[in-house]
């Protein structure tokens, strides 16, 4: 049991370090009077944290381990399907939260405080912080270090669940915890099936981008539904998530089969 706890602490250490680092840097920038915008401070602290973990990843040889196993043409449609599945899962989560909030009167003051601080800022800064810098850093930390370390010590399923749970808890409010946990499971699955951290990062960035554009602009007005249409939209989002995930798995298997197929470069000869 003691050895297992040590393994868990070893795997989780990068997540704790990331959380401490981003908060310390945020506090230092705020104390220095760099900006009075919470989103600008978030972007700057995310950038510093990202640079640190890129350096740490190169030092540990992390990126070498993530050279994609997918070498056939099927890796591209697989990546597209997985990114689509994550985006639709995010949309479904938003619908489910709105339905529960409306039906049960649920509220999360922690999430509301985060939304108030982060949203209603300059759109480009939001996109940089929430859709580029943050997701890249989080994928290196949670799917790069945490998930891979857990995989080395146990099963893929346990590694996915534990890394996703840690990813959710580190958001420190119930709504984002559930959202991040579900997406964390999918993102770990993507890394496992494709061997590509970049595909998981692209999916994470796309999901966050849809969320920001949905909240801050009228570009995705079609997603705003109410009443029975909201229930229907939630069900369709879940169904399409499953469909794209299934297609992604099929393409991933074909990619693996194509890689294993011998190719002597001679082609078919009569």
PDB file of C-alpha atoms in Angstrom:
ATOM      1  CA  UNK A   1       0.000   0.000   0.000  1.00  0.00           C
ATOM      2  CA  UNK A   2       2.849   2.381   0.851  1.00  0.00           C
ATOM      3  CA  UNK A   3       4.463   1.757  -2.534  1.00  0.00           C
ATOM      4  CA  UNK A   4       1.148   2.406  -4.305  1.00  0.00           C
ATOM      5  CA  UNK A   5       0.734   5.719  -2.496  1.00  0.00           C
ATOM      6  CA  UNK A   6       4.236   6.727  -3.518  1.00  0.00           C
ATOM      7  CA  UNK A   7       3.412   5.882  -7.130  1.00  0.00           C
ATOM      8  CA  UNK A   8       0.279   8.038  -6.975  1.00  0.00           C
ATOM      9  CA  UNK A   9       2.157  10.964  -5.444  1.00  0.00           C
ATOM     10  CA  UNK A  10       4.891  10.630  -8.055  1.00  0.00           C
ATOM     11  CA  UNK A  11       2.313  10.658 -10.859  1.00  0.00           C
ATOM     12  CA  UNK A  12       0.338  13.552  -9.391  1.00  0.00           C
ATOM     13  CA  UNK A  13       3.371  15.729  -8.569  1.00  0.00           C
ATOM     14  CA  UNK A  14       3.387  17.583 -11.947  1.00  0.00           C
ATOM     15  CA  UNK A  15      -0.273  18.539 -11.468  1.00  0.00           C
ATOM     16  CA  UNK A  16       0.403  19.942  -8.007  1.00  0.00           C
ATOM     17  CA  UNK A  17       3.463  21.771  -9.327  1.00  0.00           C
ATOM     18  CA  UNK A  18       1.454  23.216 -12.209  1.00  0.00           C
ATOM     19  CA  UNK A  19      -1.302  24.447  -9.884  1.00  0.00           C
ATOM     20  CA  UNK A  20       1.201  26.032  -7.490  1.00  0.00           C
ATOM     21  CA  UNK A  21       3.238  27.587 -10.294  1.00  0.00           C
ATOM     22  CA  UNK A  22       0.333  29.158 -12.158  1.00  0.00           C
ATOM     23  CA  UNK A  23      -1.086  30.642  -8.939  1.00  0.00           C
ATOM     24  CA  UNK A  24       2.266  31.965  -7.715  1.00  0.00           C
ATOM     25  CA  UNK A  25       3.035  33.569 -11.076  1.00  0.00           C
ATOM     26  CA  UNK A  26      -0.483  35.021 -11.230  1.00  0.00           C
ATOM     27  CA  UNK A  27      -0.045  36.516  -7.745  1.00  0.00           C
ATOM     28  CA  UNK A  28       3.385  37.954  -8.572  1.00  0.00           C
ATOM     29  CA  UNK A  29       2.132  39.618 -11.761  1.00  0.00           C
ATOM     30  CA  UNK A  30      -0.869  40.981  -9.884  1.00  0.00           C
ATOM     31  CA  UNK A  31       1.324  42.347  -7.051  1.00  0.00           C
ATOM     32  CA  UNK A  32       3.610  43.975  -9.604  1.00  0.00           C
ATOM     33  CA  UNK A  33       0.622  45.783 -11.101  1.00  0.00           C
ATOM     34  CA  UNK A  34       1.156  44.294 -14.550  1.00  0.00           C
ATOM     35  CA  UNK A  35      -2.591  44.383 -15.281  1.00  0.00           C
ATOM     36  CA  UNK A  36      -5.899  44.693 -13.480  1.00  0.00           C
ATOM     37  CA  UNK A  37      -7.509  42.214 -15.899  1.00  0.00           C
ATOM     38  CA  UNK A  38      -7.923  38.716 -14.502  1.00  0.00           C
ATOM     39  CA  UNK A  39      -7.827  37.266 -18.003  1.00  0.00           C
ATOM     40  CA  UNK A  40      -4.573  39.023 -18.937  1.00  0.00           C
ATOM     41  CA  UNK A  41      -2.988  37.747 -15.722  1.00  0.00           C
ATOM     42  CA  UNK A  42      -4.309  34.268 -16.510  1.00  0.00           C
ATOM     43  CA  UNK A  43      -2.793  34.416 -19.995  1.00  0.00           C
ATOM     44  CA  UNK A  44       0.582  35.534 -18.671  1.00  0.00           C
ATOM     45  CA  UNK A  45       0.699  32.939 -15.888  1.00  0.00           C
ATOM     46  CA  UNK A  46      -0.395  30.216 -18.338  1.00  0.00           C
ATOM     47  CA  UNK A  47       2.357  31.256 -20.758  1.00  0.00           C
ATOM     48  CA  UNK A  48       5.031  31.099 -18.068  1.00  0.00           C
ATOM     49  CA  UNK A  49       3.763  27.713 -16.853  1.00  0.00           C
ATOM     50  CA  UNK A  50       3.612  26.375 -20.406  1.00  0.00           C
ATOM     51  CA  UNK A  51       7.204  27.406 -21.120  1.00  0.00           C
ATOM     52  CA  UNK A  52       8.374  25.778 -17.905  1.00  0.00           C
ATOM     53  CA  UNK A  53       6.629  22.459 -18.653  1.00  0.00           C
ATOM     54  CA  UNK A  54       7.805  22.440 -22.269  1.00  0.00           C
ATOM     55  CA  UNK A  55      11.357  22.753 -20.945  1.00  0.00           C
ATOM     56  CA  UNK A  56      10.701  20.062 -18.334  1.00  0.00           C
ATOM     57  CA  UNK A  57       9.131  17.769 -20.935  1.00  0.00           C
ATOM     58  CA  UNK A  58      12.172  18.059 -23.216  1.00  0.00           C
ATOM     59  CA  UNK A  59      14.471  17.454 -20.287  1.00  0.00           C
ATOM     60  CA  UNK A  60      12.557  14.299 -19.300  1.00  0.00           C
ATOM     61  CA  UNK A  61      12.272  13.067 -22.889  1.00  0.00           C
ATOM     62  CA  UNK A  62       8.470  13.171 -22.703  1.00  0.00           C
ATOM     63  CA  UNK A  63       7.898  14.263 -26.295  1.00  0.00           C
ATOM     64  CA  UNK A  64      10.064  11.451 -27.634  1.00  0.00           C
ATOM     65  CA  UNK A  65       7.641   8.964 -26.065  1.00  0.00           C
ATOM     66  CA  UNK A  66       4.764  10.706 -27.798  1.00  0.00           C
ATOM     67  CA  UNK A  67       5.966  10.326 -31.343  1.00  0.00           C
ATOM     68  CA  UNK A  68       2.741   9.232 -33.015  1.00  0.00           C
ATOM     69  CA  UNK A  69       2.253   5.518 -33.573  1.00  0.00           C
ATOM     70  CA  UNK A  70      -0.173   6.338 -36.375  1.00  0.00           C
ATOM     71  CA  UNK A  71       1.678   6.306 -39.691  1.00  0.00           C
ATOM     72  CA  UNK A  72      -1.096   5.536 -42.146  1.00  0.00           C
ATOM     73  CA  UNK A  73      -3.575   7.859 -43.806  1.00  0.00           C
ATOM     74  CA  UNK A  74      -6.232   6.778 -41.273  1.00  0.00           C
ATOM     75  CA  UNK A  75      -4.604   8.835 -38.504  1.00  0.00           C
ATOM     76  CA  UNK A  76      -6.082  12.044 -39.945  1.00  0.00           C
ATOM     77  CA  UNK A  77      -9.769  10.991 -39.984  1.00  0.00           C
ATOM     78  CA  UNK A  78      -9.231   9.362 -36.578  1.00  0.00           C
ATOM     79  CA  UNK A  79      -7.945  12.659 -35.179  1.00  0.00           C
ATOM     80  CA  UNK A  80     -10.851  14.564 -36.746  1.00  0.00           C
ATOM     81  CA  UNK A  81     -13.369  12.158 -35.211  1.00  0.00           C
ATOM     82  CA  UNK A  82     -11.772  12.345 -31.788  1.00  0.00           C
ATOM     83  CA  UNK A  83     -11.644  16.152 -31.826  1.00  0.00           C
ATOM     84  CA  UNK A  84     -15.300  16.246 -32.886  1.00  0.00           C
ATOM     85  CA  UNK A  85     -16.243  13.816 -30.101  1.00  0.00           C
ATOM     86  CA  UNK A  86     -14.582  15.986 -27.445  1.00  0.00           C
ATOM     87  CA  UNK A  87     -16.224  19.166 -28.760  1.00  0.00           C
ATOM     88  CA  UNK A  88     -19.661  17.540 -28.797  1.00  0.00           C
ATOM     89  CA  UNK A  89     -19.100  16.094 -25.334  1.00  0.00           C
ATOM     90  CA  UNK A  90     -18.367  19.606 -24.098  1.00  0.00           C
ATOM     91  CA  UNK A  91     -21.558  20.885 -25.715  1.00  0.00           C
ATOM     92  CA  UNK A  92     -23.540  18.024 -24.141  1.00  0.00           C
ATOM     93  CA  UNK A  93     -22.065  18.820 -20.719  1.00  0.00           C
ATOM     94  CA  UNK A  94     -23.168  22.439 -21.065  1.00  0.00           C
ATOM     95  CA  UNK A  95     -26.705  21.407 -21.990  1.00  0.00           C
ATOM     96  CA  UNK A  96     -26.910  18.960 -19.099  1.00  0.00           C
ATOM     97  CA  UNK A  97     -25.704  21.607 -16.653  1.00  0.00           C
ATOM     98  CA  UNK A  98     -28.261  24.130 -17.930  1.00  0.00           C
ATOM     99  CA  UNK A  99     -31.050  21.536 -17.698  1.00  0.00           C
ATOM    100  CA  UNK A 100     -30.114  20.605 -14.120  1.00  0.00           C
ATOM    101  CA  UNK A 101     -29.739  24.253 -13.184  1.00  0.00           C
ATOM    102  CA  UNK A 102     -33.181  25.040 -14.565  1.00  0.00           C
ATOM    103  CA  UNK A 103     -34.964  21.957 -13.233  1.00  0.00           C
ATOM    104  CA  UNK A 104     -33.359  21.708  -9.800  1.00  0.00           C
ATOM    105  CA  UNK A 105     -32.252  25.277  -9.196  1.00  0.00           C
ATOM    106  CA  UNK A 106     -28.617  24.179  -8.861  1.00  0.00           C
ATOM    107  CA  UNK A 107     -25.954  26.828  -8.532  1.00  0.00           C
ATOM    108  CA  UNK A 108     -22.196  26.753  -8.036  1.00  0.00           C
ATOM    109  CA  UNK A 109     -20.817  29.964  -6.580  1.00  0.00           C
ATOM    110  CA  UNK A 110     -17.262  28.837  -7.306  1.00  0.00           C
ATOM    111  CA  UNK A 111     -18.009  28.375 -10.990  1.00  0.00           C
ATOM    112  CA  UNK A 112     -19.975  31.617 -11.150  1.00  0.00           C
ATOM    113  CA  UNK A 113     -17.030  33.474  -9.631  1.00  0.00           C
ATOM    114  CA  UNK A 114     -14.639  31.942 -12.166  1.00  0.00           C
ATOM    115  CA  UNK A 115     -16.984  32.832 -15.037  1.00  0.00           C
ATOM    116  CA  UNK A 116     -17.286  36.396 -13.806  1.00  0.00           C
ATOM    117  CA  UNK A 117     -13.510  36.811 -13.577  1.00  0.00           C
ATOM    118  CA  UNK A 118     -12.656  35.120 -16.855  1.00  0.00           C
ATOM    119  CA  UNK A 119     -15.483  35.934 -19.222  1.00  0.00           C
ATOM    120  CA  UNK A 120     -16.590  39.309 -20.565  1.00  0.00           C
ATOM    121  CA  UNK A 121     -12.978  40.211 -21.321  1.00  0.00           C
ATOM    122  CA  UNK A 122     -11.331  40.984 -24.641  1.00  0.00           C
ATOM    123  CA  UNK A 123     -12.136  38.030 -26.902  1.00  0.00           C
ATOM    124  CA  UNK A 124      -8.622  37.539 -28.289  1.00  0.00           C
ATOM    125  CA  UNK A 125      -7.153  37.465 -24.781  1.00  0.00           C
ATOM    126  CA  UNK A 126      -9.760  34.898 -23.743  1.00  0.00           C
ATOM    127  CA  UNK A 127      -8.944  32.738 -26.740  1.00  0.00           C
ATOM    128  CA  UNK A 128      -5.206  32.979 -26.068  1.00  0.00           C
ATOM    129  CA  UNK A 129      -5.561  32.112 -22.375  1.00  0.00           C
ATOM    130  CA  UNK A 130      -8.429  29.609 -22.382  1.00  0.00           C
ATOM    131  CA  UNK A 131      -8.162  28.044 -25.839  1.00  0.00           C
ATOM    132  CA  UNK A 132      -4.417  27.941 -26.551  1.00  0.00           C
ATOM    133  CA  UNK A 133      -2.046  28.439 -23.616  1.00  0.00           C
ATOM    134  CA  UNK A 134      -4.126  26.733 -20.919  1.00  0.00           C
ATOM    135  CA  UNK A 135      -5.040  23.596 -22.899  1.00  0.00           C
ATOM    136  CA  UNK A 136      -1.475  23.103 -24.148  1.00  0.00           C
ATOM    137  CA  UNK A 137      -0.050  23.335 -20.642  1.00  0.00           C
ATOM    138  CA  UNK A 138      -2.757  21.105 -19.170  1.00  0.00           C
ATOM    139  CA  UNK A 139      -2.270  18.396 -21.795  1.00  0.00           C
ATOM    140  CA  UNK A 140       1.464  18.285 -21.173  1.00  0.00           C
ATOM    141  CA  UNK A 141       0.821  18.039 -17.428  1.00  0.00           C
ATOM    142  CA  UNK A 142      -2.241  15.777 -17.185  1.00  0.00           C
ATOM    143  CA  UNK A 143      -2.105  13.560 -20.267  1.00  0.00           C
ATOM    144  CA  UNK A 144       1.645  13.870 -20.715  1.00  0.00           C
ATOM    145  CA  UNK A 145       3.117  13.429 -17.252  1.00  0.00           C
ATOM    146  CA  UNK A 146       0.269  12.311 -14.972  1.00  0.00           C
ATOM    147  CA  UNK A 147      -1.506   9.835 -17.268  1.00  0.00           C
ATOM    148  CA  UNK A 148       1.690   8.301 -18.631  1.00  0.00           C
ATOM    149  CA  UNK A 149       3.196   7.857 -15.171  1.00  0.00           C
ATOM    150  CA  UNK A 150       0.011   6.167 -13.966  1.00  0.00           C
ATOM    151  CA  UNK A 151      -0.004   3.898 -17.030  1.00  0.00           C
ATOM    152  CA  UNK A 152       3.491   2.743 -16.171  1.00  0.00           C
ATOM    153  CA  UNK A 153       2.278   1.679 -12.730  1.00  0.00           C
ATOM    154  CA  UNK A 154      -1.135   0.166 -13.545  1.00  0.00           C
ATOM    155  CA  UNK A 155      -3.885  -0.376 -16.071  1.00  0.00           C
ATOM    156  CA  UNK A 156      -4.873   2.072 -18.802  1.00  0.00           C
ATOM    157  CA  UNK A 157      -8.397   2.359 -17.375  1.00  0.00           C
ATOM    158  CA  UNK A 158      -7.201   3.164 -13.863  1.00  0.00           C
ATOM    159  CA  UNK A 159      -4.706   5.660 -15.263  1.00  0.00           C
ATOM    160  CA  UNK A 160      -7.428   7.387 -17.299  1.00  0.00           C
ATOM    161  CA  UNK A 161      -9.855   7.589 -14.363  1.00  0.00           C
ATOM    162  CA  UNK A 162      -7.272   8.787 -11.825  1.00  0.00           C
ATOM    163  CA  UNK A 163      -5.718  11.387 -14.145  1.00  0.00           C
ATOM    164  CA  UNK A 164      -9.163  12.665 -15.141  1.00  0.00           C
ATOM    165  CA  UNK A 165     -10.281  12.818 -11.510  1.00  0.00           C
ATOM    166  CA  UNK A 166      -7.192  14.829 -10.590  1.00  0.00           C
ATOM    167  CA  UNK A 167      -7.768  17.063 -13.629  1.00  0.00           C
ATOM    168  CA  UNK A 168     -11.306  17.724 -12.431  1.00  0.00           C
ATOM    169  CA  UNK A 169     -10.506  18.280  -8.762  1.00  0.00           C
ATOM    170  CA  UNK A 170      -7.783  20.789  -9.615  1.00  0.00           C
ATOM    171  CA  UNK A 171     -10.430  23.111 -11.099  1.00  0.00           C
ATOM    172  CA  UNK A 172     -11.743  23.648  -7.538  1.00  0.00           C
ATOM    173  CA  UNK A 173     -15.458  23.966  -8.307  1.00  0.00           C
ATOM    174  CA  UNK A 174     -18.126  21.344  -8.906  1.00  0.00           C
ATOM    175  CA  UNK A 175     -19.235  22.340 -12.415  1.00  0.00           C
ATOM    176  CA  UNK A 176     -15.738  22.487 -13.887  1.00  0.00           C
ATOM    177  CA  UNK A 177     -14.746  19.402 -11.901  1.00  0.00           C
ATOM    178  CA  UNK A 178     -17.432  17.269 -13.562  1.00  0.00           C
ATOM    179  CA  UNK A 179     -16.805  18.842 -16.976  1.00  0.00           C
ATOM    180  CA  UNK A 180     -13.039  18.323 -16.734  1.00  0.00           C
ATOM    181  CA  UNK A 181     -13.414  14.761 -15.419  1.00  0.00           C
ATOM    182  CA  UNK A 182     -15.566  13.660 -18.361  1.00  0.00           C
ATOM    183  CA  UNK A 183     -13.333  15.374 -20.915  1.00  0.00           C
ATOM    184  CA  UNK A 184     -10.271  14.025 -19.131  1.00  0.00           C
ATOM    185  CA  UNK A 185     -11.489  10.462 -19.680  1.00  0.00           C
ATOM    186  CA  UNK A 186     -11.947  11.146 -23.404  1.00  0.00           C
ATOM    187  CA  UNK A 187      -8.598  12.897 -23.743  1.00  0.00           C
ATOM    188  CA  UNK A 188      -6.781  10.025 -22.034  1.00  0.00           C
ATOM    189  CA  UNK A 189      -8.558   7.615 -24.402  1.00  0.00           C
ATOM    190  CA  UNK A 190      -7.361   9.687 -27.369  1.00  0.00           C
ATOM    191  CA  UNK A 191      -3.768   9.578 -26.155  1.00  0.00           C
ATOM    192  CA  UNK A 192      -4.033   5.839 -25.604  1.00  0.00           C
ATOM    193  CA  UNK A 193      -5.507   5.125 -29.039  1.00  0.00           C
ATOM    194  CA  UNK A 194      -3.424   7.523 -31.128  1.00  0.00           C
ATOM    195  CA  UNK A 195      -0.193   7.833 -29.170  1.00  0.00           C
ATOM    196  CA  UNK A 196      -0.419  11.554 -29.945  1.00  0.00           C
ATOM    197  CA  UNK A 197      -0.440  14.266 -27.304  1.00  0.00           C
ATOM    198  CA  UNK A 198      -0.984  16.827 -30.060  1.00  0.00           C
ATOM    199  CA  UNK A 199      -4.361  15.303 -31.008  1.00  0.00           C
ATOM    200  CA  UNK A 200      -5.530  15.500 -27.391  1.00  0.00           C
ATOM    201  CA  UNK A 201      -4.329  19.110 -27.180  1.00  0.00           C
ATOM    202  CA  UNK A 202      -6.180  20.004 -30.400  1.00  0.00           C
ATOM    203  CA  UNK A 203      -9.374  18.430 -29.034  1.00  0.00           C
ATOM    204  CA  UNK A 204      -9.014  20.289 -25.727  1.00  0.00           C
ATOM    205  CA  UNK A 205      -8.419  23.605 -27.507  1.00  0.00           C
ATOM    206  CA  UNK A 206     -11.380  23.069 -29.840  1.00  0.00           C
ATOM    207  CA  UNK A 207     -13.740  22.263 -26.950  1.00  0.00           C
ATOM    208  CA  UNK A 208     -12.662  25.372 -25.053  1.00  0.00           C
ATOM    209  CA  UNK A 209     -12.951  27.517 -28.185  1.00  0.00           C
ATOM    210  CA  UNK A 210     -16.539  26.416 -28.755  1.00  0.00           C
ATOM    211  CA  UNK A 211     -17.334  27.182 -25.106  1.00  0.00           C
ATOM    212  CA  UNK A 212     -15.805  30.677 -25.315  1.00  0.00           C
ATOM    213  CA  UNK A 213     -17.483  31.543 -28.620  1.00  0.00           C
ATOM    214  CA  UNK A 214     -20.810  30.184 -27.369  1.00  0.00           C
ATOM    215  CA  UNK A 215     -20.580  32.305 -24.212  1.00  0.00           C
ATOM    216  CA  UNK A 216     -19.050  35.490 -25.574  1.00  0.00           C
ATOM    217  CA  UNK A 217     -20.420  35.876 -29.111  1.00  0.00           C
ATOM    218  CA  UNK A 218     -23.551  35.221 -31.139  1.00  0.00           C
ATOM    219  CA  UNK A 219     -21.624  33.125 -33.676  1.00  0.00           C
ATOM    220  CA  UNK A 220     -23.010  29.907 -32.193  1.00  0.00           C
ATOM    221  CA  UNK A 221     -26.506  31.221 -31.584  1.00  0.00           C
ATOM    222  CA  UNK A 222     -27.890  27.964 -32.985  1.00  0.00           C
ATOM    223  CA  UNK A 223     -26.707  26.196 -29.835  1.00  0.00           C
ATOM    224  CA  UNK A 224     -28.968  28.335 -27.641  1.00  0.00           C
ATOM    225  CA  UNK A 225     -32.056  26.201 -27.127  1.00  0.00           C
ATOM    226  CA  UNK A 226     -34.771  26.128 -24.491  1.00  0.00           C
ATOM    227  CA  UNK A 227     -37.527  23.822 -23.302  1.00  0.00           C
ATOM    228  CA  UNK A 228     -37.891  20.504 -25.085  1.00  0.00           C
ATOM    229  CA  UNK A 229     -35.445  21.591 -27.760  1.00  0.00           C
ATOM    230  CA  UNK A 230     -32.744  21.849 -25.119  1.00  0.00           C
ATOM    231  CA  UNK A 231     -33.426  18.253 -24.036  1.00  0.00           C
ATOM    232  CA  UNK A 232     -33.346  17.131 -27.668  1.00  0.00           C
ATOM    233  CA  UNK A 233     -30.095  19.028 -28.275  1.00  0.00           C
ATOM    234  CA  UNK A 234     -28.509  17.385 -25.223  1.00  0.00           C
ATOM    235  CA  UNK A 235     -29.539  13.900 -26.388  1.00  0.00           C
ATOM    236  CA  UNK A 236     -28.288  14.542 -29.934  1.00  0.00           C
ATOM    237  CA  UNK A 237     -24.982  15.869 -28.597  1.00  0.00           C
ATOM    238  CA  UNK A 238     -24.478  12.707 -26.542  1.00  0.00           C
ATOM    239  CA  UNK A 239     -25.398  10.472 -29.499  1.00  0.00           C
ATOM    240  CA  UNK A 240     -23.062  12.292 -31.884  1.00  0.00           C
ATOM    241  CA  UNK A 241     -20.302  12.160 -29.281  1.00  0.00           C
ATOM    242  CA  UNK A 242     -20.641   8.383 -29.207  1.00  0.00           C
ATOM    243  CA  UNK A 243     -20.815   8.183 -32.992  1.00  0.00           C
ATOM    244  CA  UNK A 244     -17.635  10.200 -33.581  1.00  0.00           C
ATOM    245  CA  UNK A 245     -15.854   8.331 -30.803  1.00  0.00           C
ATOM    246  CA  UNK A 246     -16.798   5.032 -32.436  1.00  0.00           C
ATOM    247  CA  UNK A 247     -15.621   6.211 -35.860  1.00  0.00           C
ATOM    248  CA  UNK A 248     -12.395   7.451 -34.301  1.00  0.00           C
ATOM    249  CA  UNK A 249     -11.788   4.046 -32.753  1.00  0.00           C
ATOM    250  CA  UNK A 250     -12.430   2.349 -36.089  1.00  0.00           C
ATOM    251  CA  UNK A 251     -10.023   4.647 -37.925  1.00  0.00           C
ATOM    252  CA  UNK A 252      -7.445   4.178 -35.180  1.00  0.00           C
ATOM    253  CA  UNK A 253      -7.659   0.391 -35.513  1.00  0.00           C
ATOM    254  CA  UNK A 254      -7.298   0.640 -39.279  1.00  0.00           C
ATOM    255  CA  UNK A 255      -4.280   2.869 -38.832  1.00  0.00           C
ATOM    256  CA  UNK A 256      -2.691   0.318 -36.538  1.00  0.00           C
ATOM    257  CA  UNK A 257      -3.446  -2.492 -38.980  1.00  0.00           C
ATOM    258  CA  UNK A 258      -2.015  -0.497 -41.876  1.00  0.00           C
ATOM    259  CA  UNK A 259       1.177   0.097 -39.923  1.00  0.00           C
ATOM    260  CA  UNK A 260       1.556  -3.624 -39.172  1.00  0.00           C
ATOM    261  CA  UNK A 261       0.911  -4.609 -42.797  1.00  0.00           C
ATOM    262  CA  UNK A 262       4.225  -5.420 -44.518  1.00  0.00           C
ATOM    263  CA  UNK A 263       5.217  -3.031 -47.273  1.00  0.00           C
ATOM    264  CA  UNK A 264       8.231  -3.913 -49.369  1.00  0.00           C
ATOM    265  CA  UNK A 265       7.720  -1.001 -51.730  1.00  0.00           C
ATOM    266  CA  UNK A 266       7.287  -3.259 -54.745  1.00  0.00           C
ATOM    267  CA  UNK A 267       3.496  -2.990 -55.047  1.00  0.00           C
ATOM    268  CA  UNK A 268       1.465  -5.605 -56.923  1.00  0.00           C
ATOM    269  CA  UNK A 269       3.162  -7.232 -59.877  1.00  0.00           C
ATOM    270  CA  UNK A 270       1.631  -9.395 -62.505  1.00  0.00           C
TER     271      UNK A 270
END
